[in-house]
Coordinates of C-alpha atoms (C1' of nucleotides) in Angstrom, one line a residue:
Chain E
M1 CA -110.6 -52.9 -154.9
R2 CA -112.1 -53.5 -151.6
V3 CA -112.3 -50.7 -149.2
Y4 CA -114.0 -50.9 -145.8
L5 CA -115.2 -48.1 -143.8
R6 CA -115.1 -47.5 -140.2
Y7 CA -118.0 -46.0 -138.5
V8 CA -116.6 -43.7 -136.0
M9 CA -119.4 -41.3 -135.2
E10 CA -118.0 -39.6 -132.2
R11 CA -120.1 -37.4 -130.1
H12 CA -118.4 -34.1 -129.7
Q13 CA -120.7 -32.1 -127.5
Q14 CA -124.3 -32.9 -127.7
P15 CA -125.2 -36.5 -128.0
G16 CA -125.1 -37.2 -131.7
A17 CA -125.7 -33.7 -132.7
A18 CA -125.4 -33.8 -136.5
I19 CA -128.2 -36.1 -137.6
E20 CA -130.5 -34.9 -134.9
E21 CA -129.9 -31.4 -136.2
T22 CA -131.1 -32.4 -139.6
L23 CA -134.0 -34.4 -138.3
R24 CA -135.1 -31.6 -136.1
V25 CA -135.8 -29.8 -139.4
V26 CA -137.0 -32.5 -141.8
G27 CA -137.5 -35.4 -139.4
D28 CA -141.2 -35.5 -139.3
R29 CA -143.6 -37.4 -141.4
W30 CA -144.1 -34.7 -144.1
S31 CA -141.1 -32.5 -144.6
I32 CA -139.1 -34.8 -146.8
L33 CA -142.2 -35.4 -148.8
L34 CA -142.7 -31.7 -149.2
V35 CA -139.1 -31.3 -150.5
R36 CA -139.7 -34.1 -153.0
A37 CA -142.9 -32.4 -154.1
G38 CA -140.9 -29.2 -154.4
L39 CA -138.4 -31.0 -156.6
R40 CA -141.2 -32.2 -158.8
G41 CA -142.2 -28.6 -159.4
I42 CA -145.0 -28.2 -157.0
R43 CA -145.2 -24.8 -155.4
R44 CA -148.7 -23.9 -154.4
F45 CA -150.4 -24.5 -151.2
D46 CA -153.4 -26.3 -152.6
D47 CA -151.1 -28.4 -154.9
F48 CA -149.0 -29.6 -152.0
C49 CA -152.2 -30.4 -150.2
D50 CA -153.7 -32.4 -153.0
D51 CA -150.5 -34.1 -154.0
L52 CA -149.6 -35.4 -150.6
G53 CA -152.9 -35.6 -148.9
I54 CA -151.6 -33.7 -146.0
A55 CA -154.1 -31.9 -143.7
R56 CA -154.2 -28.2 -144.3
P57 CA -153.4 -27.0 -140.8
V58 CA -150.4 -29.3 -140.7
L59 CA -149.3 -28.1 -144.1
T60 CA -149.4 -24.5 -143.0
E61 CA -147.4 -25.3 -139.9
R62 CA -144.9 -27.4 -141.8
L63 CA -144.3 -24.9 -144.6
R64 CA -143.8 -22.1 -142.1
R65 CA -141.2 -24.2 -140.3
L66 CA -139.4 -25.1 -143.5
V67 CA -139.3 -21.5 -144.5
K68 CA -137.9 -20.6 -141.1
F69 CA -135.2 -23.2 -141.6
G70 CA -134.4 -21.9 -145.0
I71 CA -135.5 -24.9 -147.0
F72 CA -138.4 -23.2 -148.8
E73 CA -138.9 -19.5 -149.5
R74 CA -142.3 -17.9 -149.6
V75 CA -142.5 -15.9 -152.8
K76 CA -145.2 -13.5 -154.0
Y77 CA -146.2 -14.5 -157.5
Q78 CA -149.3 -12.3 -157.9
D79 CA -150.5 -9.0 -156.6
K80 CA -154.1 -8.5 -157.4
P81 CA -155.2 -10.9 -154.7
V82 CA -151.9 -11.3 -153.1
R83 CA -150.7 -14.8 -153.4
Y84 CA -147.6 -16.6 -152.3
E85 CA -146.0 -19.8 -153.4
Y86 CA -143.2 -21.9 -151.9
R87 CA -139.9 -22.5 -153.7
L88 CA -137.0 -24.6 -152.7
T89 CA -133.9 -22.7 -151.7
E90 CA -130.4 -23.9 -152.3
A91 CA -130.4 -25.5 -149.0
G92 CA -133.6 -27.3 -149.9
L93 CA -132.1 -28.5 -153.1
A94 CA -129.1 -29.7 -151.2
L95 CA -131.3 -32.3 -149.5
S96 CA -131.5 -34.2 -152.8
P97 CA -128.6 -36.6 -152.0
A98 CA -130.6 -37.7 -149.0
L99 CA -133.7 -38.2 -151.1
V100 CA -131.8 -40.2 -153.6
A101 CA -130.4 -42.4 -150.9
L102 CA -133.9 -43.0 -149.7
V103 CA -135.2 -43.9 -153.1
R104 CA -132.3 -46.2 -153.8
W105 CA -132.8 -48.0 -150.5
S106 CA -136.5 -48.7 -151.3
E107 CA -135.5 -50.0 -154.7
E108 CA -133.0 -52.4 -153.2
Y109 CA -134.5 -53.5 -150.0
S110 CA -138.2 -52.8 -149.9
Q111 CA -140.5 -55.7 -150.5
E112 CA -142.9 -53.8 -152.5
K113 CA -140.8 -52.7 -155.4
S114 CA -141.7 -49.6 -157.3
S115 CA -139.3 -48.5 -160.0
D116 CA -139.5 -44.8 -159.7
V117 CA -136.6 -43.3 -161.6
I118 CA -135.6 -40.2 -159.8
L119 CA -132.2 -39.1 -161.1
V120 CA -130.5 -39.5 -164.4
H121 CA -127.2 -38.4 -165.6
G122 CA -128.0 -35.7 -168.1
P123 CA -125.5 -36.5 -170.9
C124 CA -125.9 -40.2 -171.1
G125 CA -129.3 -40.8 -169.5
T126 CA -128.2 -43.6 -167.2
E127 CA -129.5 -44.0 -163.7
L128 CA -127.2 -42.6 -161.2
E129 CA -125.7 -44.6 -158.3
Q130 CA -124.8 -43.0 -155.1
A131 CA -121.3 -43.5 -153.8
F132 CA -118.8 -42.5 -151.2
W133 CA -115.9 -40.6 -152.4
C134 CA -112.6 -40.2 -150.6
R135 CA -111.1 -36.9 -151.4
S136 CA -107.5 -37.7 -150.7
C137 CA -107.5 -41.3 -152.2
Q138 CA -109.6 -40.1 -155.1
S139 CA -111.4 -43.4 -155.1
T140 CA -115.1 -44.1 -155.2
F141 CA -116.9 -47.0 -153.7
G142 CA -120.5 -47.9 -153.3
P143 CA -122.5 -48.7 -150.2
H144 CA -122.1 -52.3 -150.9
A145 CA -118.5 -52.1 -149.9
V146 CA -119.6 -50.6 -146.6
K147 CA -119.0 -52.7 -143.6
G148 CA -120.0 -51.8 -140.1
V149 CA -117.4 -52.1 -137.5
S150 CA -118.9 -51.3 -134.2
S151 CA -116.6 -49.5 -132.0
S152 CA -116.8 -51.5 -128.8
S153 CA -119.3 -49.7 -126.6
G154 CA -117.8 -48.0 -123.7
S155 CA -119.4 -47.7 -120.3
Chain G
M1 CA -116.0 -31.3 -166.0
R2 CA -119.3 -29.8 -165.3
V3 CA -122.2 -32.1 -165.2
Y4 CA -125.8 -31.2 -164.5
L5 CA -128.5 -33.5 -163.5
R6 CA -132.0 -33.5 -164.5
Y7 CA -134.6 -34.4 -161.9
V8 CA -137.0 -36.6 -163.6
M9 CA -139.0 -38.2 -160.9
E10 CA -141.7 -39.8 -162.8
R11 CA -144.6 -41.4 -161.1
H12 CA -145.1 -44.8 -162.4
Q13 CA -148.1 -46.1 -160.6
Q14 CA -148.7 -44.9 -157.2
P15 CA -148.1 -41.3 -156.6
G16 CA -144.4 -41.1 -155.8
A17 CA -144.1 -44.6 -154.6
A18 CA -140.4 -45.0 -154.0
I19 CA -139.6 -42.5 -151.3
E20 CA -142.9 -43.0 -149.6
E21 CA -142.1 -46.7 -149.4
T22 CA -138.9 -45.9 -147.5
L23 CA -140.5 -43.3 -145.4
R24 CA -143.3 -45.7 -144.5
V25 CA -140.5 -47.7 -142.8
V26 CA -138.2 -45.2 -141.4
G27 CA -140.1 -42.0 -141.8
D28 CA -141.0 -41.4 -138.2
R29 CA -139.2 -39.4 -135.6
W30 CA -137.2 -42.2 -134.2
S31 CA -136.4 -44.9 -136.7
I32 CA -133.5 -43.2 -138.3
L33 CA -132.1 -42.3 -134.9
L34 CA -132.4 -46.0 -134.0
V35 CA -130.4 -47.0 -137.1
R36 CA -127.8 -44.5 -136.2
A37 CA -127.6 -45.8 -132.7
G38 CA -127.3 -49.3 -134.2
L39 CA -124.4 -48.2 -136.3
R40 CA -122.7 -46.8 -133.2
G41 CA -122.9 -50.3 -131.7
I42 CA -125.9 -50.0 -129.5
R43 CA -127.9 -53.2 -129.4
R44 CA -129.8 -53.5 -126.1
F45 CA -133.2 -52.2 -125.3
D46 CA -132.2 -50.2 -122.3
D47 CA -129.3 -48.7 -124.1
F48 CA -131.4 -47.5 -127.0
C49 CA -133.7 -46.1 -124.4
D50 CA -131.0 -44.2 -122.5
D51 CA -129.1 -43.1 -125.6
L52 CA -132.1 -41.6 -127.4
G53 CA -134.3 -40.7 -124.6
I54 CA -137.2 -42.4 -126.4
A55 CA -140.2 -43.6 -124.3
R56 CA -140.2 -47.3 -123.7
P57 CA -143.5 -48.2 -125.2
V58 CA -142.6 -46.3 -128.3
L59 CA -139.2 -48.0 -128.5
T60 CA -140.9 -51.4 -128.2
E61 CA -143.3 -50.6 -131.0
R62 CA -140.6 -49.1 -133.2
L63 CA -138.2 -52.0 -132.8
R64 CA -140.9 -54.5 -133.6
R65 CA -141.7 -52.6 -136.7
L66 CA -138.1 -52.3 -137.8
V67 CA -137.6 -56.0 -137.3
K68 CA -140.7 -56.7 -139.4
F69 CA -139.3 -54.6 -142.2
G70 CA -136.0 -56.4 -142.0
I71 CA -133.8 -53.5 -140.7
F72 CA -133.0 -54.9 -137.3
E73 CA -133.0 -58.5 -136.3
R74 CA -133.8 -59.7 -132.8
V75 CA -131.1 -62.0 -131.6
K76 CA -131.0 -64.1 -128.5
Y77 CA -127.7 -63.4 -126.8
Q78 CA -128.3 -65.2 -123.5
D79 CA -130.2 -68.2 -122.3
K80 CA -130.3 -68.2 -118.6
P81 CA -132.8 -65.4 -118.4
V82 CA -133.6 -65.3 -122.0
R83 CA -132.5 -62.0 -123.4
Y84 CA -132.6 -60.5 -126.9
E85 CA -130.8 -57.7 -128.6
Y86 CA -131.3 -55.9 -131.8
R87 CA -128.7 -55.9 -134.6
L88 CA -128.7 -54.1 -137.9
T89 CA -129.3 -56.3 -140.9
E90 CA -127.7 -55.8 -144.2
A91 CA -130.7 -53.8 -145.2
G92 CA -130.3 -51.7 -142.1
L93 CA -126.7 -51.0 -142.9
A94 CA -127.7 -50.1 -146.4
L95 CA -129.4 -47.0 -144.9
S96 CA -126.0 -45.5 -144.1
P97 CA -125.8 -43.5 -147.4
A98 CA -129.0 -41.7 -146.3
L99 CA -127.6 -41.1 -142.9
V100 CA -124.4 -39.7 -144.3
A101 CA -126.4 -37.4 -146.6
L102 CA -128.4 -36.2 -143.6
V103 CA -125.2 -35.5 -141.6
R104 CA -123.6 -33.7 -144.5
W105 CA -126.6 -31.5 -145.0
S106 CA -126.6 -30.4 -141.4
E107 CA -122.9 -29.6 -141.6
E108 CA -123.4 -27.4 -144.7
Y109 CA -126.7 -25.8 -144.1
S110 CA -127.7 -25.9 -140.6
Q111 CA -127.3 -22.8 -138.6
E112 CA -126.2 -24.6 -135.4
K113 CA -123.1 -26.2 -136.6
S114 CA -121.9 -29.3 -135.0
S115 CA -118.9 -31.1 -136.4
D116 CA -119.8 -34.7 -135.9
V117 CA -117.5 -36.9 -137.9
I118 CA -119.5 -39.8 -138.9
L119 CA -117.6 -41.6 -141.7
V120 CA -113.9 -41.9 -142.3
H121 CA -112.0 -43.7 -145.0
G122 CA -110.4 -46.6 -143.2
P123 CA -107.0 -46.6 -144.9
C124 CA -106.3 -42.9 -145.0
G125 CA -108.5 -41.5 -142.3
T126 CA -110.0 -38.7 -144.3
E127 CA -113.6 -37.6 -144.1
L128 CA -115.7 -39.0 -146.9
E129 CA -117.7 -37.0 -149.2
Q130 CA -120.8 -38.3 -150.8
A131 CA -121.1 -38.2 -154.5
F132 CA -123.1 -39.4 -157.4
W133 CA -121.7 -41.9 -159.6
C134 CA -122.7 -42.6 -163.2
R135 CA -122.1 -46.2 -164.0
S136 CA -121.6 -45.9 -167.7
C137 CA -119.7 -42.6 -167.7
Q138 CA -117.6 -43.8 -164.8
S139 CA -117.5 -40.3 -163.5
T140 CA -118.1 -38.9 -160.1
F141 CA -119.5 -35.6 -159.1
G142 CA -120.7 -34.1 -155.9
P143 CA -124.0 -32.6 -154.9
H144 CA -122.7 -29.2 -155.5
A145 CA -122.9 -29.8 -159.2
V146 CA -126.5 -30.7 -158.8
K147 CA -128.9 -28.4 -160.5
G148 CA -132.6 -28.7 -160.2
V149 CA -134.6 -28.5 -163.4
S150 CA -138.2 -28.7 -162.5
S151 CA -140.2 -30.5 -165.1
S152 CA -143.0 -28.1 -165.9
S153 CA -145.9 -29.2 -163.7
G154 CA -148.8 -30.6 -165.8
S155 CA -152.4 -30.3 -164.8
Chain D
dC1 C1' -175.5 -10.9 -156.5
dT2 C1' -173.7 -15.3 -156.9
dA3 C1' -169.9 -18.4 -157.9
dC4 C1' -165.1 -19.4 -157.9
dT5 C1' -160.1 -19.3 -156.7
dG6 C1' -156.3 -19.9 -153.4
dA7 C1' -154.1 -19.4 -149.0
dG8 C1' -154.8 -20.0 -145.1
dT9 C1' -157.9 -20.7 -139.8
dT10 C1' -160.9 -22.7 -136.6
dC11 C1' -163.1 -26.5 -134.9
dG12 C1' -163.9 -31.4 -132.5
dG13 C1' -162.5 -36.0 -132.5
dA14 C1' -159.0 -39.6 -133.2
dT15 C1' -154.3 -41.0 -132.9
dT16 C1' -149.8 -41.0 -131.1
dC17 C1' -146.7 -39.7 -127.7
dC18 C1' -144.8 -39.3 -123.3
dG19 C1' -143.0 -40.4 -118.3
dA20 C1' -143.6 -43.1 -114.4
dA21 C1' -144.6 -47.2 -112.4
dC22 C1' -145.3 -52.1 -112.9
dT23 C1' -144.3 -57.1 -114.5
dC24 C1' -141.7 -61.1 -114.9
dA25 C1' -137.6 -64.4 -115.1
dG26 C1' -133.5 -65.3 -113.4
dT27 C1' -129.1 -64.0 -110.8
dA28 C1' -126.4 -62.1 -107.0
dT29 C1' -126.2 -60.9 -102.1
dT30 C1' -126.8 -61.6 -97.2
Chain H
dA1 C1' -135.0 -67.8 -97.6
dA2 C1' -135.6 -62.9 -98.3
dT3 C1' -134.1 -58.8 -100.6
dA4 C1' -132.0 -56.3 -104.3
dC5 C1' -130.8 -56.1 -109.1
dT6 C1' -130.8 -56.7 -114.2
dG7 C1' -133.0 -56.3 -118.6
dA8 C1' -136.9 -56.5 -121.7
dG9 C1' -140.7 -55.4 -122.0
dT10 C1' -146.5 -53.6 -120.4
dT11 C1' -149.9 -50.8 -118.5
dC12 C1' -151.5 -46.8 -117.3
dG13 C1' -153.4 -41.4 -117.6
dG14 C1' -152.4 -37.0 -119.4
dA15 C1' -150.3 -34.2 -123.1
dA16 C1' -149.2 -33.1 -127.7
dT17 C1' -150.2 -33.9 -132.6
dC18 C1' -152.9 -35.2 -136.4
dC19 C1' -156.8 -35.4 -139.1
dG20 C1' -161.1 -33.9 -142.2
dA21 C1' -164.5 -30.7 -142.8
dA22 C1' -166.2 -26.3 -142.7
dC23 C1' -165.1 -21.5 -142.5
dT24 C1' -162.6 -16.9 -143.6
dC25 C1' -161.0 -13.4 -146.5
dA26 C1' -159.6 -10.8 -150.8
dG27 C1' -160.3 -10.4 -155.4
dT28 C1' -162.1 -12.0 -160.1
dA29 C1' -165.6 -13.7 -163.4
dG30 C1' -170.3 -14.1 -164.9

DNA sequence: CTACTGAGTTCGGATTCCGAACTCAGTATT
DNA sequence: AATACTGAGTTCGGAATCCGAACTCAGTAG
């Protein structure tokens, strides 16, 4: 079955608020990488630092901001010398669909291929594909069926 | 049916190559916004400029880079004074799942809500949800069913 | 008393970003 | 013919951001 999508993307109030909102939070060079590291189980400051090669002052600032936006939480894991680590919140975990989409894209369209399996279906072990799902039609279709129909630009 | 996912995310060769690959292309502050503008039908230099409020030198550099990576193509649309415009390629369109994921996230988890309908199912007009789809199981499940199981971090 | 860990801060220098003004080809206006 | 306008860029100087390296600070281990 062939389904085509219409991109509508209306601006309600602010110009293109929704994506900008998200990008205002994770739209810099490091935040998404931090989330990915978090998904891989990294939690400590120095580990983030070593794993990503991010500069320490920037890491400090970025983690603080991500905590502020509720993506990571700063948890004390030790008292003696008081130490904190950073854990993904539910909101942070909820970014995974975006990460998966990013990985999938690189697999399909990036010149330098790098097969980096990120998500598997628990029960059967197959790689997952990402799809669109229409609630009322109950149908699923992949990004390949996507077709851009530009609404004729107004003024 | 309840399905849980396991985050596996192995590093094959380079540390976390896949996402970094994608982010190396669209991981700056503007590229994703440019793609979104492209999806909305914007094609001309000045229109990108006005719509996003991006500085012209940066726009120049960004478009050049995105053309180099095959996300936009520079098409001559007029001969008299020769003029070019920028159109999304198939690879560029293929970024839409990521954009949708970003929009969905802002709708669910961002404090400042902004209902900005981005994708609709052509035939029935309902908003689309994004889902994971397992090819072999033929089942679909949403991000809500996602559960993070951090692989215990090694050394 | 010295060495080490781990989460940050404090620096100076390098890069990138920005807005505003400029270029350059051709077209429309007077 | 002279002026104004369009559209895709360049060329500036100043401002914000990034970086690596060294430093702080509390507590532990030898």
